[in-house]
Every structure is written in structure tokens, then in C-alpha cells.
mmCIF file of C-alpha atoms in Angstrom:
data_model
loop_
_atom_site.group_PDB
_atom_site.id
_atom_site.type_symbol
_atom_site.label_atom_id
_atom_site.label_comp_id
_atom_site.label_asym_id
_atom_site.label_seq_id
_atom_site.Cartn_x
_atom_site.Cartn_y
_atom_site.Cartn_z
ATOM 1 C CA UNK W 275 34.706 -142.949 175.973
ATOM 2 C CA UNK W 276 33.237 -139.837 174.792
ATOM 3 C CA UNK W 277 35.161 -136.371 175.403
ATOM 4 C CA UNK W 278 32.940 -134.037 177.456
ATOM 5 C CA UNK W 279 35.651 -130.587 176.819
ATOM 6 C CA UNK W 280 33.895 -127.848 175.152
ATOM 7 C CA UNK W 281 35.095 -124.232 174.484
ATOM 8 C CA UNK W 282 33.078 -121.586 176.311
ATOM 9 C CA UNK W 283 33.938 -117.551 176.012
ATOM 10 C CA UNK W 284 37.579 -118.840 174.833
ATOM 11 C CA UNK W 285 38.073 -120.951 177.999
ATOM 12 C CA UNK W 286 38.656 -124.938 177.370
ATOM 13 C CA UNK W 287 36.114 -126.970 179.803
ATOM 14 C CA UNK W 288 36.236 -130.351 180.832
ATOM 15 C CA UNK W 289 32.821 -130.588 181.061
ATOM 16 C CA UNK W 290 30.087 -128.163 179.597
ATOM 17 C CA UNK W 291 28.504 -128.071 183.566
ATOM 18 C CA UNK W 292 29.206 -125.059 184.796
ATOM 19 C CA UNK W 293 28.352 -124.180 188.740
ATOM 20 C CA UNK W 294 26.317 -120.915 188.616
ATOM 21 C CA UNK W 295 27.096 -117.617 190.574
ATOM 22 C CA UNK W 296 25.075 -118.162 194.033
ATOM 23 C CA UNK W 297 26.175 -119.062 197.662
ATOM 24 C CA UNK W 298 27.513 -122.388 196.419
ATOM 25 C CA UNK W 299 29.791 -120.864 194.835
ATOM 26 C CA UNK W 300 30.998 -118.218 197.519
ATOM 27 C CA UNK W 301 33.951 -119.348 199.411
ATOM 28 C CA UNK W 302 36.613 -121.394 198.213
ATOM 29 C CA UNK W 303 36.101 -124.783 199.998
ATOM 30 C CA UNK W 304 32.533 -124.597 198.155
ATOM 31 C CA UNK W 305 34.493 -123.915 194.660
ATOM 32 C CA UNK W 306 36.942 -127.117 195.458
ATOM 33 C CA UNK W 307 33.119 -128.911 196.136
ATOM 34 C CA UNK W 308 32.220 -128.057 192.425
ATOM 35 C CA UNK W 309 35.522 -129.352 190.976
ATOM 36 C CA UNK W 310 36.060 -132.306 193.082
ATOM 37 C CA UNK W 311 32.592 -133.278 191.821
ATOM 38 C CA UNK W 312 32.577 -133.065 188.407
ATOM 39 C CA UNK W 313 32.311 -128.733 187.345
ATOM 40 C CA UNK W 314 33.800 -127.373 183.962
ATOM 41 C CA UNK W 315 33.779 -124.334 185.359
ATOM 42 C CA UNK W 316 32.476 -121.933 188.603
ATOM 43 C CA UNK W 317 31.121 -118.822 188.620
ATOM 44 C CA UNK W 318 31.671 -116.833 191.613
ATOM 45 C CA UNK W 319 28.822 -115.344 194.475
ATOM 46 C CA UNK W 320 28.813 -112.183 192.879
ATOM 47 C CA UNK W 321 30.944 -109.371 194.012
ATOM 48 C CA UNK W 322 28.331 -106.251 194.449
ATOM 49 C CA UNK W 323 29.625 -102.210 194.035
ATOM 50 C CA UNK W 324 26.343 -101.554 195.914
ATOM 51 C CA UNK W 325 27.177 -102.043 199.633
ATOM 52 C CA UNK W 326 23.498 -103.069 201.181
ATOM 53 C CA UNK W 327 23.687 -106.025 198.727
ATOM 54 C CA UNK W 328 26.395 -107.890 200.359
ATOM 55 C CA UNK W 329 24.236 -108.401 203.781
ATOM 56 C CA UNK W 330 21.561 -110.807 202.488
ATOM 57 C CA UNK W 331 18.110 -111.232 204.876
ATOM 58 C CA UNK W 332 17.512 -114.368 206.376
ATOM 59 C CA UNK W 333 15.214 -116.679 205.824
ATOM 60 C CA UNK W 334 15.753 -115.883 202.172
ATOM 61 C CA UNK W 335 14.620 -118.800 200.130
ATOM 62 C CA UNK W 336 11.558 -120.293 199.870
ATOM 63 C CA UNK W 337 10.118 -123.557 197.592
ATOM 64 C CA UNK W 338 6.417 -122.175 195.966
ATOM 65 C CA UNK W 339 5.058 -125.265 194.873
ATOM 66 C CA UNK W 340 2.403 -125.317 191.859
ATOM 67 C CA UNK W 341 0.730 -128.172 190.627
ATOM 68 C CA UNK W 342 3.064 -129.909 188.441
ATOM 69 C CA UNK W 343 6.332 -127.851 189.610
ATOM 70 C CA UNK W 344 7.729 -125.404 191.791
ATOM 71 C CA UNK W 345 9.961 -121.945 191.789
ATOM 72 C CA UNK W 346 13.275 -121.344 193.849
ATOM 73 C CA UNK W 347 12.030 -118.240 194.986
ATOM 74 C CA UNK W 348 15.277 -116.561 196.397
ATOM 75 C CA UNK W 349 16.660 -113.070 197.357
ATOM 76 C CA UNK W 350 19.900 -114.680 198.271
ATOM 77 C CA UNK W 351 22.157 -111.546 197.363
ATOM 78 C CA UNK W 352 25.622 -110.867 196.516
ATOM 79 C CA UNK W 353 28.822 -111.361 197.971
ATOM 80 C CA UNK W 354 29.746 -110.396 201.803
ATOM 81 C CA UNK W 355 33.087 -109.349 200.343
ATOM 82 C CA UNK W 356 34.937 -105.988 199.704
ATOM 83 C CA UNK W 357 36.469 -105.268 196.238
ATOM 84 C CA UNK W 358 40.031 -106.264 197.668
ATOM 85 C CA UNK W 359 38.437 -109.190 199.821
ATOM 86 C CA UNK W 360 37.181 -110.307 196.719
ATOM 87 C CA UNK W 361 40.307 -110.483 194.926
ATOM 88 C CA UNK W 362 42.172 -112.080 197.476
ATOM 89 C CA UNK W 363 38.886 -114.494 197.012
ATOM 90 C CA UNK W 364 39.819 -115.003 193.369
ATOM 91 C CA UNK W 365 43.390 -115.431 194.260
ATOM 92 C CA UNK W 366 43.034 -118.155 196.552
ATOM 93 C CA UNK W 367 40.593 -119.838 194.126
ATOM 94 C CA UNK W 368 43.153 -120.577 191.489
ATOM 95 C CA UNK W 369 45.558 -121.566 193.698
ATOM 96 C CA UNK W 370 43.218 -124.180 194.606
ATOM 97 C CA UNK W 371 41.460 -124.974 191.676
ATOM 98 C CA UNK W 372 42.365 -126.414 188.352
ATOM 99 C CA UNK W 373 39.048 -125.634 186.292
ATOM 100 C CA UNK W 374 38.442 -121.961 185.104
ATOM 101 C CA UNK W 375 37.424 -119.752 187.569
ATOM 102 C CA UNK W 376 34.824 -117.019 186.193
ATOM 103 C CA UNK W 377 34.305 -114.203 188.495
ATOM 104 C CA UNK W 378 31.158 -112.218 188.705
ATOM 105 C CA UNK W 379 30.677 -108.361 189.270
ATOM 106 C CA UNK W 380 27.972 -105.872 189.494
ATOM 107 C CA UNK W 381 28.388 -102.312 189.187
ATOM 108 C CA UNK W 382 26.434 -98.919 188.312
ATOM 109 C CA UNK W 383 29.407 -96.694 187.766
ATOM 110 C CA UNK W 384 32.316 -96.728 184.946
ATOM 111 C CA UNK W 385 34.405 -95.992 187.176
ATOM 112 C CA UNK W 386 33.628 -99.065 189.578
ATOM 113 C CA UNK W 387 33.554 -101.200 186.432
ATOM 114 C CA UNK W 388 36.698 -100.020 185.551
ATOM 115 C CA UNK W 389 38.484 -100.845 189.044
ATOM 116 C CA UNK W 390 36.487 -104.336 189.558
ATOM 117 C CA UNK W 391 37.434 -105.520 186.411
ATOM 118 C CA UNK W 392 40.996 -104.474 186.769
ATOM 119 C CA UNK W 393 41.005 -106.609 190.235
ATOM 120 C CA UNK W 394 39.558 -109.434 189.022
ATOM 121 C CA UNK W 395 42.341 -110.228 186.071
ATOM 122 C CA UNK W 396 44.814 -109.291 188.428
ATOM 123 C CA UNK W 397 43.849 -111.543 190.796
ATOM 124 C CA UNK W 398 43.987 -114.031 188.098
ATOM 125 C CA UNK W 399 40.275 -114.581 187.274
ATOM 126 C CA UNK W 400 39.999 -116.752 184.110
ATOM 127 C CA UNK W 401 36.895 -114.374 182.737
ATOM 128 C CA UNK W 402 34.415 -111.934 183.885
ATOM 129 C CA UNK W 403 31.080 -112.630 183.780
ATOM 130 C CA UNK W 404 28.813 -109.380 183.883
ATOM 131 C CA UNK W 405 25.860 -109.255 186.479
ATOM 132 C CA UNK W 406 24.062 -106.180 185.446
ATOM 133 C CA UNK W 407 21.061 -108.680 185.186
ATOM 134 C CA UNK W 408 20.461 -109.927 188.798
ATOM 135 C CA UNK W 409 16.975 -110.428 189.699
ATOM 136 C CA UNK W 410 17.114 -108.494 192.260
ATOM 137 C CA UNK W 411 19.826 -106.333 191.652
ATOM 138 C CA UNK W 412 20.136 -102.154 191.389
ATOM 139 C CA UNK W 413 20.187 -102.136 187.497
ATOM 140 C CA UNK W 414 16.591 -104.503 187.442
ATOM 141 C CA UNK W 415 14.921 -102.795 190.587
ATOM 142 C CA UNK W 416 16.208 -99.173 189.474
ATOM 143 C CA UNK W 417 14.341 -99.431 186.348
ATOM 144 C CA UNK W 418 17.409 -98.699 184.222
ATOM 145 C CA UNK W 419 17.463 -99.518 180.646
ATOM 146 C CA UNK W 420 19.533 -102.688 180.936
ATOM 147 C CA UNK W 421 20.303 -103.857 177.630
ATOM 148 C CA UNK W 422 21.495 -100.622 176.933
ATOM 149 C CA UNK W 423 23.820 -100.751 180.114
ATOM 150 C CA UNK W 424 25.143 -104.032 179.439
ATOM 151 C CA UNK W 425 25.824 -103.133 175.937
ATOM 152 C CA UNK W 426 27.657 -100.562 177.332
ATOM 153 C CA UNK W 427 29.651 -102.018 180.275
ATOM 154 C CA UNK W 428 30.658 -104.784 177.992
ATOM 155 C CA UNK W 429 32.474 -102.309 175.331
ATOM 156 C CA UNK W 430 33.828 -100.603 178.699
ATOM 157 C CA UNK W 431 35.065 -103.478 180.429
ATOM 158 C CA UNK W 432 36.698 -105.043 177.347
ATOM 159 C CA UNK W 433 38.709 -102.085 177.035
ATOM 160 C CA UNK W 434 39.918 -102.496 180.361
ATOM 161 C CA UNK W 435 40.887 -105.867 180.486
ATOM 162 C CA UNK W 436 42.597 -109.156 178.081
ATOM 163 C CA UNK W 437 40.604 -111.680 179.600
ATOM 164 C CA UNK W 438 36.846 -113.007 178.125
ATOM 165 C CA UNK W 439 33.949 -111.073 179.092
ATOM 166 C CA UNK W 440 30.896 -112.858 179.566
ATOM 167 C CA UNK W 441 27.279 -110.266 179.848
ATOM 168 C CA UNK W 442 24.894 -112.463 181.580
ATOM 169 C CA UNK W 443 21.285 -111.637 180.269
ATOM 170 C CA UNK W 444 17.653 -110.792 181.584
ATOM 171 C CA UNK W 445 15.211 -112.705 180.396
ATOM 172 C CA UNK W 446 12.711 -109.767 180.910
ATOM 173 C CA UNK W 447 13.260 -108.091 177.491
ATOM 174 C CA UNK W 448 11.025 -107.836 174.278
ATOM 175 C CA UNK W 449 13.521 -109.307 172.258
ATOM 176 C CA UNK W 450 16.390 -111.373 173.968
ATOM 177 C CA UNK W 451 17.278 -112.360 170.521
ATOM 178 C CA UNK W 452 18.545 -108.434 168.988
ATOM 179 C CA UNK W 453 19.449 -108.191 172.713
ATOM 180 C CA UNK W 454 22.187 -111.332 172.300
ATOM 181 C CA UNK W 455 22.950 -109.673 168.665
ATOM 182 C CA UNK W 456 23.928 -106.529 169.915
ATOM 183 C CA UNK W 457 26.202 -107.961 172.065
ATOM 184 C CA UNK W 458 28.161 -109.951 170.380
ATOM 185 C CA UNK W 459 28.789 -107.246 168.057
ATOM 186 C CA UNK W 460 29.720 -105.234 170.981
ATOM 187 C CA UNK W 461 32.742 -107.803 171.752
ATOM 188 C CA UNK W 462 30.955 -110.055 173.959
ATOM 189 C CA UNK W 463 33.239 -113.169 174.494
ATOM 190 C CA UNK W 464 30.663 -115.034 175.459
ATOM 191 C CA UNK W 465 26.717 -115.052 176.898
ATOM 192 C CA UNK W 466 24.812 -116.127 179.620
ATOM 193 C CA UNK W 467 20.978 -116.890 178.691
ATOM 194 C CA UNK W 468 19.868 -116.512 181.095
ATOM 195 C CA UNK W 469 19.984 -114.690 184.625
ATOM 196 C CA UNK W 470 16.829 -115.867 186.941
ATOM 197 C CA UNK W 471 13.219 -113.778 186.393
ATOM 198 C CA UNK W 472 12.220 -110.613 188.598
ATOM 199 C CA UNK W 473 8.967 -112.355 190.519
ATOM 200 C CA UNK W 474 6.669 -111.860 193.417
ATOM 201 C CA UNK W 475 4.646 -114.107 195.820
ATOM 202 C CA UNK W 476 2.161 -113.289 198.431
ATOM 203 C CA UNK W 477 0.660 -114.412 201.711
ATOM 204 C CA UNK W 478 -3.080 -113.828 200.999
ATOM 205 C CA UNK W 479 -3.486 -113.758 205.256
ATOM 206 C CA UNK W 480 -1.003 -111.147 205.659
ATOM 207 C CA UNK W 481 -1.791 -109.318 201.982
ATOM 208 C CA UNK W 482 1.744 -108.587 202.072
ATOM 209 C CA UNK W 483 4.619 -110.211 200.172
ATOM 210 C CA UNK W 484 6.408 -113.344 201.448
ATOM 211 C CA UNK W 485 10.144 -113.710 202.842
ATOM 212 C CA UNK W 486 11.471 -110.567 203.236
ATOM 213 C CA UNK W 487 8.466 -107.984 202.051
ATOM 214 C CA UNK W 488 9.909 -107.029 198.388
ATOM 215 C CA UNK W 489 10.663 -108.663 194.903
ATOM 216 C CA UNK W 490 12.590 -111.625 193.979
ATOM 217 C CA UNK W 491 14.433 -113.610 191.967
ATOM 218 C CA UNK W 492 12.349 -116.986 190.919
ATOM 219 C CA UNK W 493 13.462 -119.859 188.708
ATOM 220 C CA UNK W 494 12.967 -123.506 188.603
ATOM 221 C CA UNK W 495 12.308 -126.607 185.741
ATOM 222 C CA UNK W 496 9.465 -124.788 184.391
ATOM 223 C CA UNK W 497 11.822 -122.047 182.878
ATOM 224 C CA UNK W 498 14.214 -123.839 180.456
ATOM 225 C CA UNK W 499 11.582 -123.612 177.376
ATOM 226 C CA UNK W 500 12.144 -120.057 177.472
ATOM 227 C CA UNK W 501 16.167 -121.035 177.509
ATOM 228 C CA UNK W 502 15.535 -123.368 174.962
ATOM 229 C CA UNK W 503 13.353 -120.850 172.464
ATOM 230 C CA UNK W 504 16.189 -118.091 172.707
ATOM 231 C CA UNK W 505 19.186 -119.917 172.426
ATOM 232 C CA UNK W 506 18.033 -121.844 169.337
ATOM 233 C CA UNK W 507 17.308 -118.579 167.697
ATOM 234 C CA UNK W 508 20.383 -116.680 168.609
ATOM 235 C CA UNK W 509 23.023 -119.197 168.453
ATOM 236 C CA UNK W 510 23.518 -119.817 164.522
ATOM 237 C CA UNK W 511 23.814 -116.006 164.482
ATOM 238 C CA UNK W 512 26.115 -114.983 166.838
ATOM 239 C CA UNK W 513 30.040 -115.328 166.839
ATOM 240 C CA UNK W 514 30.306 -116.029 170.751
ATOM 241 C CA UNK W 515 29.550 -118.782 172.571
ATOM 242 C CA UNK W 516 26.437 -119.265 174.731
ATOM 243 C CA UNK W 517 26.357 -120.782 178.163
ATOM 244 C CA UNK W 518 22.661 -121.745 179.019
ATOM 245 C CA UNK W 519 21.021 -121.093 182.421
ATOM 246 C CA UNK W 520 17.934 -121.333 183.829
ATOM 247 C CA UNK W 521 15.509 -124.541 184.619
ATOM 248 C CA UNK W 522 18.649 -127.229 183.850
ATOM 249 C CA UNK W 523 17.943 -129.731 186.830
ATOM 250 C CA UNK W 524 19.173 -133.137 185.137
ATOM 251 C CA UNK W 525 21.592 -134.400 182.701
ATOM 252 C CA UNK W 526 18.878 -134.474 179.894
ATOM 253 C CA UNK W 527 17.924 -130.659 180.557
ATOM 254 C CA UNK W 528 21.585 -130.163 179.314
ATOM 255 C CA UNK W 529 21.389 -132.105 176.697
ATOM 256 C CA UNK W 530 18.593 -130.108 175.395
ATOM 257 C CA UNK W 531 20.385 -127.059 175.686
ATOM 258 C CA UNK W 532 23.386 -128.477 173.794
ATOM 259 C CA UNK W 533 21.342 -129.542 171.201
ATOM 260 C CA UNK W 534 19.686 -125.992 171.125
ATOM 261 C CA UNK W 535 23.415 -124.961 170.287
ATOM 262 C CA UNK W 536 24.852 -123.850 173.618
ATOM 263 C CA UNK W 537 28.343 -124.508 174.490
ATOM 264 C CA UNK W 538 27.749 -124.895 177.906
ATOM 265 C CA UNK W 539 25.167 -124.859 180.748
ATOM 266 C CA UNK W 540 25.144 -123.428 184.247
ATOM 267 C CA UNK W 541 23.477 -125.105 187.319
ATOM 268 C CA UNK W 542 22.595 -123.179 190.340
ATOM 269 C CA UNK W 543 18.644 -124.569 191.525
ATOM 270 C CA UNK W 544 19.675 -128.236 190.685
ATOM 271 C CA UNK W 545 22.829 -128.198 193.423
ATOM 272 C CA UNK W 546 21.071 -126.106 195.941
ATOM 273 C CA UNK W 547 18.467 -128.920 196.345
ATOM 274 C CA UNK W 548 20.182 -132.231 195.637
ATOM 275 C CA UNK W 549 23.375 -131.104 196.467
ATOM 276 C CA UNK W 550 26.908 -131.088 194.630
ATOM 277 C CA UNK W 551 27.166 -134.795 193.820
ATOM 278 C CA UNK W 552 24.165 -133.815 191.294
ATOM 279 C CA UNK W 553 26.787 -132.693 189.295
ATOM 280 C CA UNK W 554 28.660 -136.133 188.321
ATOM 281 C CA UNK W 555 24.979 -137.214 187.859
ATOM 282 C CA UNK W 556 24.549 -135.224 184.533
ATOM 283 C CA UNK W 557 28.109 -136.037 183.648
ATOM 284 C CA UNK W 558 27.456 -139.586 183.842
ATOM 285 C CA UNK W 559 23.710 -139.001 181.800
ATOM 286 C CA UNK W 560 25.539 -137.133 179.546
ATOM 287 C CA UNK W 561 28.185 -139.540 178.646
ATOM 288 C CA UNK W 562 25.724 -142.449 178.027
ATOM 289 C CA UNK W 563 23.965 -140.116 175.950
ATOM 290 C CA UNK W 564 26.704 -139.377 173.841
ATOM 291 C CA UNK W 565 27.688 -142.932 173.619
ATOM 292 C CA UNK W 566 24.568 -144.531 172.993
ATOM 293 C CA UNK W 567 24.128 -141.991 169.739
ATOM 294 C CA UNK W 568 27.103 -142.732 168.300
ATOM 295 C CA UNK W 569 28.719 -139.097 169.232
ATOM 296 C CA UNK W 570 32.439 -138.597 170.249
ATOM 297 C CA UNK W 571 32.513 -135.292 171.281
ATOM 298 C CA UNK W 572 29.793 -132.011 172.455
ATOM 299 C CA UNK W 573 30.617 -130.518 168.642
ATOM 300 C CA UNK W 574 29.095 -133.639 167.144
ATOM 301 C CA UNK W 575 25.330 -132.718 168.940
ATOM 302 C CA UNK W 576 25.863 -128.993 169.516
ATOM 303 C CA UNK W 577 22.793 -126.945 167.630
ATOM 304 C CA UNK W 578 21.373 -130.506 165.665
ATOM 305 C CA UNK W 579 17.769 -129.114 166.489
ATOM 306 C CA UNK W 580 18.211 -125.361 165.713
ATOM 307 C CA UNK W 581 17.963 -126.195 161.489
ATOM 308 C CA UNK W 582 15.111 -128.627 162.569
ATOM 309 C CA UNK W 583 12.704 -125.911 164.123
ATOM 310 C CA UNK W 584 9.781 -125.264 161.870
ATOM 311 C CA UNK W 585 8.612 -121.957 161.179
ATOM 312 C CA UNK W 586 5.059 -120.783 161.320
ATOM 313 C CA UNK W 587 4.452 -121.473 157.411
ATOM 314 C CA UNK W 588 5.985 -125.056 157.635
ATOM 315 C CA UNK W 589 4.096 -126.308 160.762
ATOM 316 C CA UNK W 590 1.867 -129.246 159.443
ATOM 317 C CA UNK W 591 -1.621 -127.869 159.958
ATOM 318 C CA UNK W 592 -3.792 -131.353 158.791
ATOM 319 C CA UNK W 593 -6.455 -132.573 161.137
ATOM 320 C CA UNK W 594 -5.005 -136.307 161.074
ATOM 321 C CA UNK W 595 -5.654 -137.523 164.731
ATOM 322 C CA UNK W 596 -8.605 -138.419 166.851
ATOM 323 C CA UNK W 597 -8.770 -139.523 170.665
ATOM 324 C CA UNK W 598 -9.758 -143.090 171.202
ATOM 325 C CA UNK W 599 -10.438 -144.590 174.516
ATOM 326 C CA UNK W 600 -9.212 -148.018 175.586
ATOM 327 C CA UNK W 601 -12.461 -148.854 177.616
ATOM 328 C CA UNK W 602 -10.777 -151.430 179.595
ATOM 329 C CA UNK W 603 -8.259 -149.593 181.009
ATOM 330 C CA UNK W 604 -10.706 -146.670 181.171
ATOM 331 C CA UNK W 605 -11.587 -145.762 185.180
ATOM 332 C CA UNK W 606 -14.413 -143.780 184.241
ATOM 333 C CA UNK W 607 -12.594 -140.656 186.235
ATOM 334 C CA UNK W 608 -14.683 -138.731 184.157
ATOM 335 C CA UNK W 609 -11.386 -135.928 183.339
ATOM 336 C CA UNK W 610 -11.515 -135.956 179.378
ATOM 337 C CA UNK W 611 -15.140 -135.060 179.645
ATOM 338 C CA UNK W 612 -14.728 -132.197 181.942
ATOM 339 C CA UNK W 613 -11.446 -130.718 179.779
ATOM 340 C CA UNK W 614 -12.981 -131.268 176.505
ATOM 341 C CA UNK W 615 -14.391 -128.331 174.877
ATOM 342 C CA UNK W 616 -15.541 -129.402 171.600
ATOM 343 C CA UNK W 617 -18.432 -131.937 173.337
ATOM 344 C CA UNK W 618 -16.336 -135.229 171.791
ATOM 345 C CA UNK W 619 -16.881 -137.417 175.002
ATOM 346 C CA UNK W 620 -19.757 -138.638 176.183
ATOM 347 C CA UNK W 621 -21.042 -141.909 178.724
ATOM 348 C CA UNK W 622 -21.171 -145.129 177.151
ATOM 349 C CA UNK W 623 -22.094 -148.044 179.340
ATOM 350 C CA UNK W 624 -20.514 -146.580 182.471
ATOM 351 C CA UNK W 625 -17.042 -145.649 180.693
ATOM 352 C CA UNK W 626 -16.431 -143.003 178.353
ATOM 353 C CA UNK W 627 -16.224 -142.610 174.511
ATOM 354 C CA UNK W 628 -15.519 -140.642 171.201
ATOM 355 C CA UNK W 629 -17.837 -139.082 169.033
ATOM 356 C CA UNK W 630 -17.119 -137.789 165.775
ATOM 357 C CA UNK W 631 -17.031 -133.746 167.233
ATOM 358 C CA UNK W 632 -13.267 -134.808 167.962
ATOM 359 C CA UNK W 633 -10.970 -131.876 166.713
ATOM 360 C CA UNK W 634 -7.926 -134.069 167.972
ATOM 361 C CA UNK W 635 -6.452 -131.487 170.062
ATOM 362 C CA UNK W 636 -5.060 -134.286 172.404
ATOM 363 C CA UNK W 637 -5.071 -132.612 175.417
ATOM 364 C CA UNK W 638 -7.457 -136.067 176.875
ATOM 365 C CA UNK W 639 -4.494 -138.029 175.913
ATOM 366 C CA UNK W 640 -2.416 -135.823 178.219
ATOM 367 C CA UNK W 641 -4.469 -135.315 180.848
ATOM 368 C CA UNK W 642 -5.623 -139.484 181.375
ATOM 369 C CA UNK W 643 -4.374 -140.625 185.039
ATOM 370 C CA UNK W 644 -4.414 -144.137 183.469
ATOM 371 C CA UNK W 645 -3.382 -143.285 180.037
ATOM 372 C CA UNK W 646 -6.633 -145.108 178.477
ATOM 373 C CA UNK W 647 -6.792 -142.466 175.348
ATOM 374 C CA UNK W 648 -4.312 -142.682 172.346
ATOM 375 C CA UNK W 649 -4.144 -140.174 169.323
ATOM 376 C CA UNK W 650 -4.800 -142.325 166.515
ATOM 377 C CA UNK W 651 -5.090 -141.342 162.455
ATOM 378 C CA UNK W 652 -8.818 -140.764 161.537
ATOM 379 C CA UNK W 653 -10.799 -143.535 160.001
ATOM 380 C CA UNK W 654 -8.951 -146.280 162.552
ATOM 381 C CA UNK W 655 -11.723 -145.613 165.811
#
């Protein structure tokens, strides 16, 4: 059977899944939930310096569906917990647990920074994980620089404490990738890539904004490309290990990201809907994966794709493919016409063919309800 451990930020994992910081994760019982069902690891609700933050608004989630996905919109907040609270929190936890327990702070002082991080190793956290990135959070909303602050609070909190500390990234930066280089060289044990986007939906009747009237956080599938993209860049260059987050729903979303060269991968969205049990689910996927290529542990697949990714010289650039139509399975729907923009389809005894204006884009091919169009080399219509 192949071995799922991994090593993440220093810590040894049974499993690469890692439960995300978010109200599943934010009282013990729901940390033994995550273990009992299959977790590596658990990030903690996230203990807030910022008082208002730890009484979230209710209703505070909503599903925005779009055509072919949807966003977790959430402004789900942080922990209800004081400093010591928390820390008696943490206590219990590994008491409890057997996995590592990662707790997660968010400050805007040193000196808060300083005293959290303190509490949490002496409570007997097995890392910190650093939440100057929340969505929704006083570093994001304030406007503060916060790759500068992270960079920052992670030289300042290693200082204070033995145990691995883990920055957990925005994606809202012009380059995540100097971002993740800067802070591994400023002693980052490990990263998170990344924290959920900064977003905003409206009710066009009201002309105001949903939920509870401000910004906030939104993730779903549709974000793991931009995972994928940044964490295939960054992790051949950086010393620390990467835990990947954002859009991993299924046991083949975290394959992907193991094959992009991350270490591990958080779930939050993916256990919030289908609940914990989701969990052994991409265990299981992930074992037959393993098995059926031939690969005995997560170092065997680990980064395989990042040496594979083509840059923009090396992308083949030859014309070789046309659309062709398979008239009888052809419906006569009528959607290649209406997408096509270089005036290759056109009527042809009630169904729909070819012509030879085909630039074989093959977004037809994509688009067919009944998958009637093929990409095939040029000279074989």
C-alpha cells in the first residue's frame, strides 16, 4: 500500500490533507472530526488581536452560483476566543489529538505578535501559521502593505518562538512568486498559497451589497489554476515547503497540487459542503492514484509537472488541427456557428459543417452538448 506521510513546515503528516483554518476547525470536538476522518493536520479558527472580529454576523455565507461553478462567498470571521481562551483551546487540542495541531493568529501590533505567539508554543501548538492575509481581515481591509508586514511578522515571530512558522499568503499581489521568495529567505518554515480572494457581490434590487453590506472573502473550484500557476513557479526555488489552498474540492485537485510540487494541501470549501467524511474520500482517490502509477510514496510525484511547463518560446505554435463535425451525431443546436468567429461553419443539409476558414481554435469542440466535433490534423476532413 502506498505511504501517504509527507513533511510539511518540519512537521511529519500522515496524510498531505490538511483541514483549513475556518469554523470546522474551531472547537475541539470539530478537530477530533478532522482526525477521526482521515486529516494530516488542522489548522485552527483563527485567533484574532482585533476584538470586533471574533463576533461574526449571521447569515454569513452564501453559494453565488455562475454558469459552470460557484463561489463560497463567506465573512465567517475569526475566533470567539480570548488570547488565554485560546490557549487553553490549543491545550486541550493536543491532549486530544494525535495529528499536528497548527494554530492560527492575526495581529497588527509587535507586541501582540510577540505575546500570541508566545501562548501558542506554550500551549503546545505544533506550528504557527500566520493570518495577516484573511480576506477580510484588518491588514487586507486597512490597506496595509501586506507582503511587507508578513515579511516582517515572520522575522519577528521566529525570533520569538522554536516552533515552524507558517505565513499564509494573499493571492492579491503583483507577484506572489518574489512574494513566496522573500519569505523563505526571511525564515519562513513553511507557506500557505493561498488565503481566499477579497470579493464583492450585489443585489441589483437593493443596489447594495449582499449578506452583511461589506466585502468578503470568496473561493471555490474555479480558483485552484491560480494555486496551480504559483506553486509550480515558486516551489523549485524555495527552501520551505508549500501547503496548497484554495479551489481543492476532490482527491484529484490534490493530486494536481502535489504534482505542482506542494507538500501538502488544505481543505476548507470542500468539508463545509460535503462534510468531513470528504476527507477519507481524497485519501482513498489518492491512494489508488498512487498505486495505479506505480508510486510508493508523495516524494515519488511531488513537482513531476513543474520541469514539464513550457515557456512562452517553447509553446508549439503550428496550425495542425481543424474541427470536423460527425453529422450523425450532430443535433443541429446550431452553438459552433454562433461561437465561431472566423465564419468556419455553415448549414449543410439541415446539420452543420466545416469550411476551410477553420483556424482550429477548438473552442466548437468544447462547447458541443453532444460532442459531434473532434480536432483532427489538417488534410484528414
Amino acid at each position: 500500500m502506498p505511504n501517504l506521510s509527507t513533511t510539511y513546515a518540519k512537521l511529519t503528516l500522515r496524510t498531505p490533507v490538511i483541514v483549513a483554518s475556518a469554523g470546522i476547525t474551531g472547537t475541539v470536538e470539530r478537530l477530533q472530526r478532522c482526525e477521526e476522518n482521515g486529516a494530516g493536520a488542522v489548522v485552527t479558527k483563527s485567533l484574532f488581536q482585533k476584538e470586533v472580529c471574533r463576533i461574526a454576523p449571521t447569515p454569513r455565507f452564501k453559494i453565488v452560483k455562475h454558469e459552470n461553478t460557484f463561489t463560497l462567498y463567506s465573512y465567517e470571521q475569526a475566533s470567539e476566543l480570548n488570547p488565554q481562551e485560546y490557549a487553553e483551546f490549543i491545550f486541550k487540542a493536543k491532549q486530544k489529538l494525535s495529528i499536528p495541531v497548527i494554530a492560527s493568529i492575526n495581529c497588527y501590533t509587535d507586541d501582540a505578535w510577540l505575546e500570541y505567539s508566545k501562548l501558542m508554543e506554550q500551549a503546545g501548538a505544533d506550528a504557527i501559521e500566520l493570518n495577516l492575509s484573511c480576506p477580510h481581515g484588518v491588514h487586507i481591509m486597512s490597506g496595509m502593505d501586506v507582503i511587507e508586514e508578513m515579511v516582517h511578522t515572520t522575522k519577528l515571530v521566529k525570533s520569538n518562538v522554536k516552533i515552524p512558522v507558517i505565513p499564509k499568503m494573499t493571492p492579491q499581489s503583483t507577484n506572489p512568486g518574489s512574494d513566496a521568495l522573500r519569505l523563505d529567505q526571511a525564515g519562513a518554515d513553511g507557506l500557505v498559497m493561498f488565503n481566499r480572494f477579497t470579493g464583492l457581490d450585489i443585489d441589483i434590487e437593493k443596489e447594495a451589497p449582499i449578506l452583511h453590506g461589506g466585502y468578503a472573502g470568496h473561493g471555490g473550484p474555479w480558483a485552484i489554476m491560480y494555486g496551480l500557476r504559483w506553486i509550480s513557479a515558486v516551489a523549485p526555488k524555495v527552501k520551505c515547503s508549500i501547503s496548497a489552498s484554495g479551489g481543492a474540492m476532490n482527491g484529484e485537485d490534490v493530486v494536481k497540487y502535489i504534482l505542482a510540487g506542494a507538500s501538502a494541501v488544505q481543505v476548507c470549501t470542500t468539508v463545509i459542503l460535503n462534510g468531513y467524511g470528504v476527507i477519507n474520500k481524497i485519501n482513498k482517490y489518492l491512494e489508488e492514484y498512487m498505486e495505479r502509477k506505480g508510486y510508493n510514496t508523495i516524494d515519488d510525484f511531488k513537482g513531476k509537472v513543474c520541469s514539464r511547463i513550457l515557456d512562452m518560446d517553447s509553446v508549439d505554435r503550428t496550425h495542425w488541427a481543424v474541427a470536423k463535425i460527425n453529422k450523425e451525431k450532430c443535433t443541429s443546436c446550431g452553438k459552433c456557428f454562433t461561437v465561431c468567429i472566423y465564419d468556419a461553419i455553415e448549414k449543410d443539409d439541415g446539420k452543420f459543417k466545416v469550411n476551410q476558414n477553420c483556424d482550429g481554435c477548438g473552442l466548437c469542440a468544447e462547447l458541443c452538448p453532444v460532442k459531434a466535433i473532434s480536432m483532427v490534423k489538417r488534410g484528414e476532413v
